[in-house]
Coordinates of C-alpha atoms and ligand atoms in Angstrom, one line a residue:
M1 CA 108.8 48.6 102.4
A2 CA 109.8 51.0 99.6
D3 CA 107.1 52.4 97.2
K4 CA 107.8 51.1 93.7
F5 CA 107.7 53.3 90.6
D6 CA 108.6 52.7 86.9
V7 CA 110.4 56.0 86.9
I8 CA 111.6 58.3 89.6
V9 CA 112.9 61.8 88.6
I10 CA 115.1 63.7 91.1
G11 CA 114.8 67.4 90.4
G12 CA 111.7 69.3 89.2
G13 CA 113.2 71.9 86.9
P14 CA 112.5 72.2 83.1
G15 CA 114.5 69.0 82.7
G16 CA 112.9 66.9 85.5
Y17 CA 109.3 68.1 85.5
V18 CA 109.0 67.7 81.7
A19 CA 110.6 64.2 81.9
A20 CA 108.2 63.2 84.6
I21 CA 105.1 64.4 82.7
R22 CA 106.3 62.7 79.4
A23 CA 107.0 59.4 81.3
A24 CA 103.5 59.6 82.8
Q25 CA 101.9 60.3 79.4
L26 CA 103.6 57.1 78.2
G27 CA 101.8 55.1 80.9
L28 CA 104.8 54.8 83.3
K29 CA 104.1 55.0 87.0
T30 CA 106.2 58.1 87.8
A31 CA 107.4 60.2 90.8
C32 CA 109.1 63.5 90.8
I33 CA 111.1 64.7 93.8
D34 CA 112.0 68.4 94.0
S35 CA 113.3 70.4 96.9
F36 CA 112.6 74.0 95.8
T37 CA 110.6 76.1 98.2
G38 CA 109.1 79.4 96.9
K39 CA 109.4 82.8 98.5
D40 CA 106.0 82.2 100.3
G41 CA 107.4 79.0 101.9
K42 CA 105.3 76.7 99.8
P43 CA 106.5 73.9 97.5
A44 CA 107.6 75.4 94.1
P45 CA 108.5 72.9 91.5
G46 CA 110.0 74.4 88.3
G47 CA 113.6 74.6 89.3
T48 CA 116.0 77.5 88.6
C49 CA 114.2 78.3 85.4
L50 CA 110.7 79.1 86.9
N51 CA 111.8 80.3 90.3
V52 CA 115.1 82.3 89.9
G53 CA 116.1 82.1 86.3
C54 CA 114.4 82.3 82.9
I55 CA 111.0 83.4 83.9
P56 CA 111.6 86.0 86.7
S57 CA 114.4 87.6 84.7
K58 CA 112.2 87.9 81.7
A59 CA 109.4 89.5 83.8
L60 CA 111.8 92.1 85.1
L61 CA 113.3 92.6 81.6
D62 CA 109.8 93.3 80.4
S63 CA 108.9 95.8 83.2
S64 CA 112.2 97.6 82.7
K65 CA 111.9 97.7 78.9
H66 CA 108.5 99.5 79.3
F67 CA 110.1 102.0 81.6
Y68 CA 113.1 102.6 79.3
H69 CA 111.0 103.0 76.2
L70 CA 108.7 105.3 78.0
Q71 CA 111.6 107.6 78.8
H72 CA 113.5 107.3 75.6
D73 CA 111.2 106.5 72.7
Y74 CA 107.6 107.6 73.3
E75 CA 108.2 111.3 72.7
A76 CA 108.9 110.5 69.0
H77 CA 105.4 109.1 68.8
G78 CA 104.0 112.4 70.2
I79 CA 103.3 110.7 73.6
S80 CA 104.2 112.8 76.6
T81 CA 105.6 110.9 79.5
K82 CA 106.8 113.5 81.9
D83 CA 107.4 112.4 85.5
A84 CA 107.4 108.7 84.8
S85 CA 108.5 106.7 87.9
I86 CA 109.1 103.1 88.8
D87 CA 107.8 101.5 92.0
V88 CA 110.2 98.6 92.5
P89 CA 108.2 96.6 95.1
T90 CA 105.2 96.6 92.6
M91 CA 107.5 95.4 89.8
I92 CA 108.9 92.7 92.1
A93 CA 105.4 91.6 93.2
R94 CA 104.3 91.3 89.6
K95 CA 107.3 89.1 88.9
D96 CA 106.6 87.0 92.0
G97 CA 103.0 86.6 90.9
I98 CA 104.1 85.2 87.5
V99 CA 106.5 82.8 89.2
K100 CA 103.8 81.6 91.6
K101 CA 101.3 81.1 88.7
L102 CA 103.8 78.9 86.8
T103 CA 105.1 76.9 89.7
S104 CA 101.5 76.2 90.8
G105 CA 100.9 75.2 87.2
V106 CA 103.6 72.6 87.4
T107 CA 101.9 71.1 90.6
Q108 CA 98.6 71.0 88.6
L109 CA 100.3 69.4 85.7
F110 CA 101.7 66.7 88.0
K111 CA 98.2 66.1 89.4
G112 CA 96.6 66.0 85.9
N113 CA 99.2 63.5 84.6
K114 CA 99.2 61.4 87.8
V115 CA 102.8 62.1 88.6
T116 CA 103.4 61.6 92.4
Y117 CA 105.2 64.7 93.6
Y118 CA 107.5 64.8 96.7
H119 CA 108.6 68.1 98.2
G120 CA 112.0 67.0 99.5
K121 CA 115.6 66.1 98.8
G122 CA 116.2 62.8 96.9
N123 CA 119.2 60.6 97.4
L124 CA 120.1 57.7 95.1
S125 CA 121.8 54.5 96.3
A126 CA 122.6 51.2 94.8
G127 CA 119.7 49.2 93.1
K128 CA 117.9 52.4 92.2
Q129 CA 116.8 52.9 95.8
V130 CA 115.9 56.5 96.5
E131 CA 115.4 58.1 99.9
V132 CA 113.4 61.3 100.1
T133 CA 114.0 63.7 103.0
P134 CA 110.9 65.8 103.1
V135 CA 111.4 69.6 103.4
D136 CA 108.7 69.8 106.1
G137 CA 110.9 67.8 108.5
S138 CA 108.8 64.6 108.5
G139 CA 110.6 61.3 108.4
P140 CA 112.4 59.9 105.4
I141 CA 110.5 58.0 102.7
Q142 CA 111.9 55.0 100.8
L143 CA 111.2 54.6 97.1
E144 CA 112.6 52.4 94.4
A145 CA 112.2 52.3 90.6
D146 CA 113.2 50.5 87.4
N147 CA 114.6 53.8 86.1
V148 CA 115.9 56.9 87.8
I149 CA 116.4 60.2 86.0
L150 CA 118.7 62.7 87.7
A151 CA 117.9 66.3 86.9
S152 CA 119.4 68.2 89.8
G153 CA 120.4 71.3 87.8
S154 CA 123.1 73.9 88.6
V155 CA 124.1 76.7 91.0
S156 CA 126.2 79.9 90.6
I157 CA 129.9 79.6 90.6
Q158 CA 131.6 81.7 93.3
I159 CA 135.0 83.2 92.9
P160 CA 137.8 83.4 95.5
N161 CA 137.8 86.5 97.7
V162 CA 134.2 87.5 96.7
E163 CA 131.9 86.4 99.5
M164 CA 128.2 86.7 98.8
D165 CA 126.0 88.1 101.6
D166 CA 122.7 87.9 99.6
E167 CA 122.0 91.6 100.1
Y168 CA 124.9 93.7 98.7
I169 CA 126.9 91.0 97.0
V170 CA 124.5 88.7 95.3
D171 CA 124.0 86.2 92.4
N172 CA 121.0 85.9 90.2
V173 CA 118.7 85.2 93.1
G174 CA 119.5 88.4 95.0
S175 CA 119.5 90.6 92.0
L176 CA 116.0 89.5 91.1
D177 CA 114.8 90.9 94.4
F178 CA 116.5 94.3 95.0
D179 CA 114.0 96.5 96.9
T180 CA 115.2 99.7 95.3
V181 CA 117.2 100.7 92.2
P182 CA 120.8 100.9 93.3
E183 CA 122.6 104.0 92.3
T184 CA 125.6 102.0 91.1
L185 CA 125.7 98.3 90.3
G186 CA 128.9 96.3 89.6
V187 CA 128.5 93.1 87.6
I188 CA 131.3 90.5 87.5
G189 CA 131.0 88.8 84.1
A190 CA 129.6 90.2 80.9
G191 CA 128.0 86.9 80.0
V192 CA 124.3 86.0 79.5
I193 CA 123.2 86.7 83.1
G194 CA 125.3 89.9 83.5
L195 CA 123.9 91.3 80.3
E196 CA 120.3 90.4 81.0
L197 CA 120.2 91.4 84.7
G198 CA 122.6 94.3 84.2
S199 CA 120.2 95.6 81.5
V200 CA 117.2 95.4 83.9
W201 CA 118.8 97.7 86.5
N202 CA 120.5 99.9 83.9
R203 CA 117.1 100.6 82.3
L204 CA 115.6 101.5 85.7
G205 CA 118.3 104.1 86.3
A206 CA 121.3 102.4 88.0
K207 CA 124.8 103.1 86.7
V208 CA 125.9 99.6 85.7
T209 CA 129.5 98.6 85.2
L210 CA 130.2 95.1 83.7
L211 CA 133.6 93.8 84.6
E212 CA 134.6 91.1 82.1
A213 CA 137.9 89.1 82.3
L214 CA 138.0 88.2 78.6
P215 CA 139.4 90.7 76.1
G216 CA 136.5 90.2 73.6
F217 CA 132.8 90.9 74.2
L218 CA 130.4 87.9 74.2
A219 CA 132.9 85.6 72.7
I220 CA 130.4 82.7 72.2
A221 CA 128.4 84.8 69.7
D222 CA 129.3 85.5 66.0
K223 CA 131.8 88.4 65.9
D224 CA 129.7 90.7 63.6
I225 CA 126.8 90.3 66.1
S226 CA 128.8 90.9 69.3
K227 CA 130.5 94.0 67.7
Q228 CA 127.1 95.6 66.9
A229 CA 125.6 94.5 70.2
A230 CA 128.5 96.0 72.3
R231 CA 128.1 99.3 70.5
E232 CA 124.4 99.4 71.1
F233 CA 124.6 98.4 74.8
K234 CA 127.2 101.0 75.5
Q235 CA 124.9 103.6 73.9
Q236 CA 122.2 102.4 76.3
G237 CA 124.5 103.2 79.2
L238 CA 126.1 99.9 80.1
D239 CA 129.8 100.5 81.0
I240 CA 131.4 97.4 79.6
R241 CA 135.0 96.9 80.7
L242 CA 136.8 94.1 78.9
G243 CA 140.1 92.5 79.9
T244 CA 139.2 93.3 83.5
L245 CA 139.7 90.5 86.0
V246 CA 138.0 90.7 89.4
K247 CA 140.4 89.7 92.2
G248 CA 138.3 90.3 95.2
A249 CA 135.4 92.3 96.8
E250 CA 134.9 93.8 100.3
L251 CA 131.7 95.0 101.9
E252 CA 132.0 97.9 104.3
D253 CA 129.3 100.3 105.5
G254 CA 126.9 99.3 102.7
Q255 CA 129.4 99.8 99.9
V256 CA 131.2 97.1 98.0
T257 CA 134.8 97.8 96.9
V258 CA 136.0 95.6 94.1
T259 CA 139.6 95.0 93.3
V260 CA 140.2 94.6 89.5
E261 CA 143.2 94.0 87.4
D262 CA 143.4 95.3 83.8
K263 CA 146.1 96.3 81.4
N264 CA 146.9 99.3 83.7
G265 CA 147.5 97.1 86.7
E266 CA 145.3 96.8 89.9
S267 CA 142.7 99.4 90.9
A268 CA 139.6 99.6 93.1
L269 CA 136.0 100.4 92.2
T270 CA 133.1 101.0 94.6
F271 CA 129.5 100.1 94.0
D272 CA 126.2 100.1 96.0
R273 CA 125.6 96.5 94.9
L274 CA 127.6 93.7 93.2
L275 CA 126.2 91.0 91.0
V276 CA 128.4 87.9 90.6
S277 CA 127.5 86.2 87.3
V278 CA 130.7 84.3 86.3
G279 CA 129.0 81.1 85.2
R280 CA 127.2 78.1 86.7
K281 CA 128.3 74.7 87.8
P282 CA 126.4 71.3 88.1
Y283 CA 124.7 70.8 91.5
T284 CA 124.9 67.2 92.9
E285 CA 125.2 67.9 96.6
G286 CA 123.5 65.1 98.7
L287 CA 122.2 63.5 95.5
L288 CA 124.3 60.3 95.3
S289 CA 125.2 57.8 97.9
D290 CA 128.7 56.3 97.7
D291 CA 127.3 53.0 96.3
S292 CA 125.1 54.7 93.6
G293 CA 127.4 53.7 90.8
V294 CA 127.0 57.1 89.2
Q295 CA 130.3 58.7 88.2
L296 CA 131.0 62.4 87.9
T297 CA 133.4 64.0 85.4
E298 CA 136.3 66.1 86.6
R299 CA 134.1 69.2 86.0
G300 CA 131.6 67.8 88.4
Q301 CA 129.0 66.9 85.7
I302 CA 127.2 63.6 85.9
Q303 CA 128.9 61.5 83.3
V304 CA 126.5 60.4 80.5
D305 CA 126.6 59.0 77.0
E306 CA 125.0 60.7 74.0
Q307 CA 121.6 59.3 75.1
S308 CA 121.9 60.5 78.7
R309 CA 122.7 57.1 80.2
S310 CA 124.9 57.5 83.4
T311 CA 127.5 54.9 84.4
A312 CA 124.8 53.1 86.6
Q313 CA 122.4 50.8 84.8
G314 CA 118.9 52.3 84.6
V315 CA 120.1 55.7 85.8
W316 CA 119.9 58.6 83.4
A317 CA 120.9 62.3 83.8
I318 CA 119.7 65.4 82.0
G319 CA 119.9 69.2 81.9
D320 CA 122.4 71.5 83.6
C321 CA 123.9 68.7 85.7
V322 CA 125.3 67.0 82.5
R323 CA 127.4 68.1 79.5
G324 CA 126.1 70.6 76.9
P325 CA 124.7 74.1 77.1
M326 CA 122.9 75.1 80.3
L327 CA 119.6 76.0 78.7
A328 CA 116.1 75.2 79.8
H329 CA 114.9 74.0 76.4
K330 CA 118.0 71.7 76.1
A331 CA 117.1 70.2 79.5
S332 CA 113.4 69.7 78.5
E333 CA 114.2 68.0 75.2
E334 CA 116.7 65.7 77.0
G335 CA 113.9 64.9 79.5
I336 CA 111.4 64.0 76.7
A337 CA 114.0 61.9 74.9
V338 CA 114.9 59.9 78.0
A339 CA 111.3 59.3 78.9
E340 CA 110.7 58.0 75.4
L341 CA 113.8 55.8 75.5
I342 CA 112.7 54.3 78.8
A343 CA 109.3 53.6 77.2
G344 CA 111.1 51.7 74.4
K345 CA 110.6 54.4 71.7
P346 CA 113.4 55.9 69.5
A347 CA 114.6 59.3 70.6
H348 CA 117.4 61.6 69.5
I349 CA 118.6 65.1 70.3
H350 CA 120.4 67.1 67.7
F351 CA 122.7 69.3 69.8
D352 CA 123.9 71.2 66.7
T353 CA 120.5 73.0 66.4
V354 CA 120.0 74.1 70.0
P355 CA 119.1 77.8 69.7
W356 CA 120.6 80.4 72.0
V357 CA 118.9 83.6 73.0
V358 CA 120.1 86.6 75.0
Y359 CA 117.1 88.6 76.1
T360 CA 118.7 92.1 75.8
D361 CA 117.0 94.8 73.8
P362 CA 117.4 94.2 71.0
E363 CA 117.7 90.5 71.5
I364 CA 120.5 88.3 70.3
A365 CA 119.7 84.9 69.0
W366 CA 121.6 82.3 67.0
V367 CA 121.6 78.6 65.9
G368 CA 124.5 76.6 64.4
K369 CA 128.0 77.7 63.8
T370 CA 129.5 81.2 64.0
E371 CA 131.7 82.5 61.2
Q372 CA 134.8 82.2 63.4
E373 CA 134.0 78.5 64.0
L374 CA 133.6 77.8 60.3
K375 CA 137.0 79.6 59.6
E376 CA 138.7 77.5 62.3
A377 CA 137.2 74.3 60.9
G378 CA 138.5 75.3 57.4
M379 CA 135.0 75.1 55.9
E380 CA 134.1 77.0 52.7
Y381 CA 130.9 79.1 53.2
N382 CA 128.9 81.9 51.8
V383 CA 127.5 84.8 53.9
G384 CA 124.3 86.7 53.5
S385 CA 123.1 89.5 55.7
F386 CA 120.4 92.0 56.0
P387 CA 120.1 95.1 58.3
F388 CA 116.8 95.8 60.2
A389 CA 117.3 99.4 59.2
A390 CA 116.1 98.4 55.7
N391 CA 113.1 96.4 57.0
G392 CA 109.8 98.4 56.8
R393 CA 108.1 96.7 59.8
A394 CA 111.2 97.3 61.9
L395 CA 111.3 101.0 61.0
A396 CA 107.5 101.4 61.6
G397 CA 108.1 100.0 65.1
G398 CA 111.2 102.0 65.9
Q399 CA 113.2 98.7 65.8
G400 CA 115.8 99.5 63.0
T401 CA 118.8 98.3 65.0
G402 CA 120.7 95.1 64.2
L403 CA 120.9 92.5 61.4
V404 CA 120.3 89.0 60.3
K405 CA 123.4 87.1 59.2
M406 CA 123.2 83.7 57.5
L407 CA 126.1 81.2 56.8
A408 CA 125.6 78.5 54.2
D409 CA 127.9 75.8 52.8
A410 CA 129.7 77.1 49.7
H411 CA 129.1 73.8 47.9
S412 CA 125.7 72.4 49.0
D413 CA 124.2 75.7 50.2
E414 CA 123.0 73.9 53.4
I415 CA 122.5 76.5 56.2
L416 CA 125.3 76.2 58.8
G417 CA 124.4 79.0 61.1
V418 CA 122.0 82.0 61.5
H419 CA 122.8 84.9 63.8
I420 CA 120.3 87.7 64.7
F421 CA 120.7 90.9 66.6
G422 CA 117.4 92.7 66.5
A423 CA 113.8 92.9 67.8
S424 CA 112.1 89.6 68.3
A425 CA 115.2 87.7 67.5
S426 CA 114.1 85.0 70.0
E427 CA 111.0 84.3 67.8
L428 CA 112.7 84.8 64.4
I429 CA 115.3 82.2 65.1
A430 CA 112.7 79.4 65.3
E431 CA 112.3 79.5 61.5
C432 CA 116.0 79.1 61.1
V433 CA 116.1 76.1 63.6
V434 CA 113.4 74.4 61.6
A435 CA 115.2 75.0 58.3
M436 CA 118.4 73.6 59.8
E437 CA 116.7 70.6 61.3
F438 CA 115.4 69.7 57.8
Q439 CA 119.0 70.3 56.4
G440 CA 117.5 73.2 54.5
S441 CA 119.5 75.5 52.2
S442 CA 119.6 79.3 52.0
E443 CA 117.7 78.8 48.7
D444 CA 114.9 77.0 50.6
L445 CA 114.4 80.0 52.9
A446 CA 114.8 82.4 50.0
R447 CA 112.0 80.7 48.1
I448 CA 109.5 80.6 51.1
I449 CA 106.9 83.4 51.1
H450 CA 107.2 85.7 54.1
A451 CA 104.4 88.0 55.1
H452 CA 104.8 91.7 54.5
P453 CA 105.4 93.8 56.5
T454 CA 107.1 91.5 59.1
L455 CA 110.5 91.3 60.8
S456 CA 110.8 87.8 59.3
E457 CA 111.4 89.5 55.9
A458 CA 114.9 90.3 57.2
V459 CA 115.5 86.6 57.5
H460 CA 114.2 86.1 54.0
E461 CA 116.4 88.9 52.6
A462 CA 119.5 87.5 54.4
A463 CA 118.8 84.2 52.7
L464 CA 118.5 85.9 49.3
H465 CA 121.7 87.8 50.0
V466 CA 123.7 84.6 50.3
E467 CA 123.5 84.5 46.5
R468 CA 123.6 88.3 46.2
R469 CA 120.0 88.7 45.1
A470 CA 118.5 90.6 48.1
I471 CA 115.9 93.1 46.9
H472 CA 116.1 95.8 49.6
R473 CA 119.8 96.2 50.0
G474 CA 122.8 96.6 47.7
N475 CA 124.4 93.3 46.9
Ligands
FAD1 P1 117.1 73.3 87.4 O1 116.2 74.2 86.7 O2 118.3 73.9 88.1 O3 116.3 72.4 88.4 C1 116.8 71.5 89.2 C2 115.9 71.3 90.4 O4 116.3 70.2 91.1 C3 115.8 72.5 91.4 O5 114.5 72.7 91.7 C4 116.6 71.9 92.6 O6 116.2 72.5 93.8 C5 116.3 70.4 92.5 N1 117.2 69.5 93.2 C6 118.5 69.5 93.1 N2 119.0 68.5 93.8 C7 117.9 67.8 94.3 C8 117.8 66.6 95.1 N3 118.8 65.9 95.5 N4 116.5 66.3 95.4 C9 115.4 67.0 95.0 N5 115.5 68.1 94.3 C10 116.8 68.5 93.9 N6 117.8 79.2 80.1 C11 117.1 79.4 79.0 O7 117.0 78.5 78.2 N7 116.5 80.6 78.7 C12 116.6 81.6 79.6 O8 116.1 82.7 79.3 C13 117.4 81.4 80.8 N8 117.5 82.4 81.7 C14 118.2 82.2 82.8 C15 118.3 83.3 83.7 C16 119.0 83.1 84.9 C17 119.1 84.3 85.9 C18 119.5 81.8 85.2 C19 120.2 81.6 86.5 C20 119.4 80.8 84.3 C21 118.7 81.0 83.1 N9 118.6 79.9 82.2 C22 118.0 80.2 81.0 C23 119.2 78.6 82.4 C24 118.1 77.7 82.9 O9 117.5 78.2 84.1 C25 118.7 76.3 83.2 O10 119.4 75.8 82.0 C26 117.6 75.3 83.5 O11 116.8 75.7 84.6 C27 118.2 73.9 83.7 O12 117.1 73.0 84.0 P2 117.4 71.7 85.0 O13 116.0 71.1 85.0 O14 118.5 71.0 84.4 O15 117.8 72.3 86.4
NAD2 P1 128.5 83.0 81.3 O1 129.4 81.9 81.1 O2 127.5 83.3 80.3 O3 129.4 84.3 81.6 C1 130.3 84.5 82.6 C2 131.3 85.5 82.3 O4 132.1 85.8 83.4 C3 132.3 85.0 81.2 O5 132.3 85.9 80.1 C4 133.6 85.0 82.0 O6 134.7 85.3 81.1 C5 133.4 86.0 83.1 N1 134.3 85.9 84.3 C6 134.5 84.7 84.9 N2 135.3 85.0 86.0 C7 135.6 86.3 86.0 C8 136.3 87.2 86.9 N3 137.0 86.8 87.9 N4 136.3 88.5 86.6 C9 135.7 89.0 85.5 N5 134.9 88.2 84.6 C10 134.9 86.9 84.9 O7 127.7 82.7 82.7 P2 126.5 83.4 83.4 O8 126.2 84.7 82.8 O9 126.7 83.3 84.8 O10 125.3 82.4 83.0 C11 125.4 81.0 83.3 C12 124.7 80.2 82.4 O11 123.3 80.3 82.6 C13 124.8 80.6 80.9 O12 126.0 80.1 80.3 C14 123.6 80.0 80.3 O13 123.8 78.7 80.0 C15 122.6 80.2 81.4 N6 121.7 81.3 81.1 C16 121.0 81.4 79.9 C17 120.2 82.5 79.6 C18 119.5 82.5 78.3 O14 119.4 81.5 77.7 N7 119.0 83.7 77.9 C19 120.1 83.5 80.5 C20 120.9 83.5 81.7 C21 121.6 82.3 82.0

């Protein structure tokens, strides 16, 4: 007989594990099934984010940032750093330790909240019946539930004629585990992963070339931000080639030859390693039996309504496997909302205020609309901006690059978007998200006291600048 739960969550990434914990907090008998196995062969709930995404990439970004600053910025402080070197295996082991701590933490959270965890692959069939195939090879386990939450995440997109071998031609997983710094690294796609992981290896000494098919750099960001960011990243040594479509790659004698097409026609480039980061797609392999009643969209996403209900009664879906941005915090918030809806509580997600962060140095962060989106929509707006070069704290910390740009409705002054390129942009954006959630105006932020000296004063000054009353810049 099948074990019965109130809620079964399939997938234990930041969507699934958070949904399971919240459901259990609300008194629901909950199970979470996740198939991820760590590098040590042990169960590792936490999904892409904790194992091969957000966290390990930030660990390597942090190590490589120290190394880069040591070589480029410490002399100005009078600190001598001759003969600095990087031991890649130590850096990777540090990253692995952080991942292990966090995935073990999820296991502990499951125990603490009385979530039953299965290390296996879940398959949903009609009537919310779920079969678990354990990773350890033991026999299948039958479960059933009143509600099932699908949170199976995403995997890298592969492109034709570029076959990954997980050593020389890799995706995010392989590039988080290089054993040495490659002399040359090709990156297909100058998107979020290409920029973050390209930066890691560039800072450690690799010559990194980003091959981007689109003619514009980081088209999803506000144009003023992407323009400054491109200039800065080129200065840091990233060779960003726009309008360059990758047609194929061949591995021979430990060298990867990439065929590209740009405005000059076809040519070949050779690299020691190649990172493929051309986007991600929903992962639903083996998740659904034919009779599950769950429909997919033509893009392979699980079809859901605005409250994450799938086409099968009592079956919900969240995170990367459904519509919307593929971001960990978006997945988690959907997980919480669905658990609360199942428990009979009201829940709502405001997709317009999902913040984006690119963890380059300086960081890029934004919330709301870009100026180009407002123009396209024919909206009337005012713009305020403030450069970090005029912020005392930024200068004291050697962080004078970048700006804050704020867009506000020309009539109501409601903030429509904030775009930041600068140090700690990932933290500064939170204030702007709060302001937008409360439908705040630029005047609201302009009248709030910001501590001195802090980077947040740049947000304050950008808000003041919307009405041309910034103090520390010409208006
Ligand atoms: P996932 O995290 O992919 O988790 C899904 C889990 O379900 C996996 O463990 C998978 O093994 C398991 N699973 C799938 N099918 C089954 C099944 N049938 N049975 C059992 N288990 C199953 N986002 C950010 O917000 N900030 C960042 O800084 C950031 N950095 C990133 C860096 C990289 C290199 C990458 C690749 C991604 C990054 N992301 C970042 C995106 C983020 O990782 C995803 O948006 C997030 O992990 C999605 O969460 P999820 O729960 O939907 O899916
Ligand atoms: P992406 O969509 O950000 O960028 C992919 C890029 O590859 C695009 O610019 C695209 O034009 C280009 N491209 C596609 N095919 C190409 C080809 N044949 N030749 C040259 N260029 C080509 O995708 P990603 O960087 O793989 O990241 C996937 C997703 O993971 C992101 O969209 C984001 O949702 C998530 N992510 C988030 C973070 C973060 O929040 N900091 C970090 C990493 C990943």
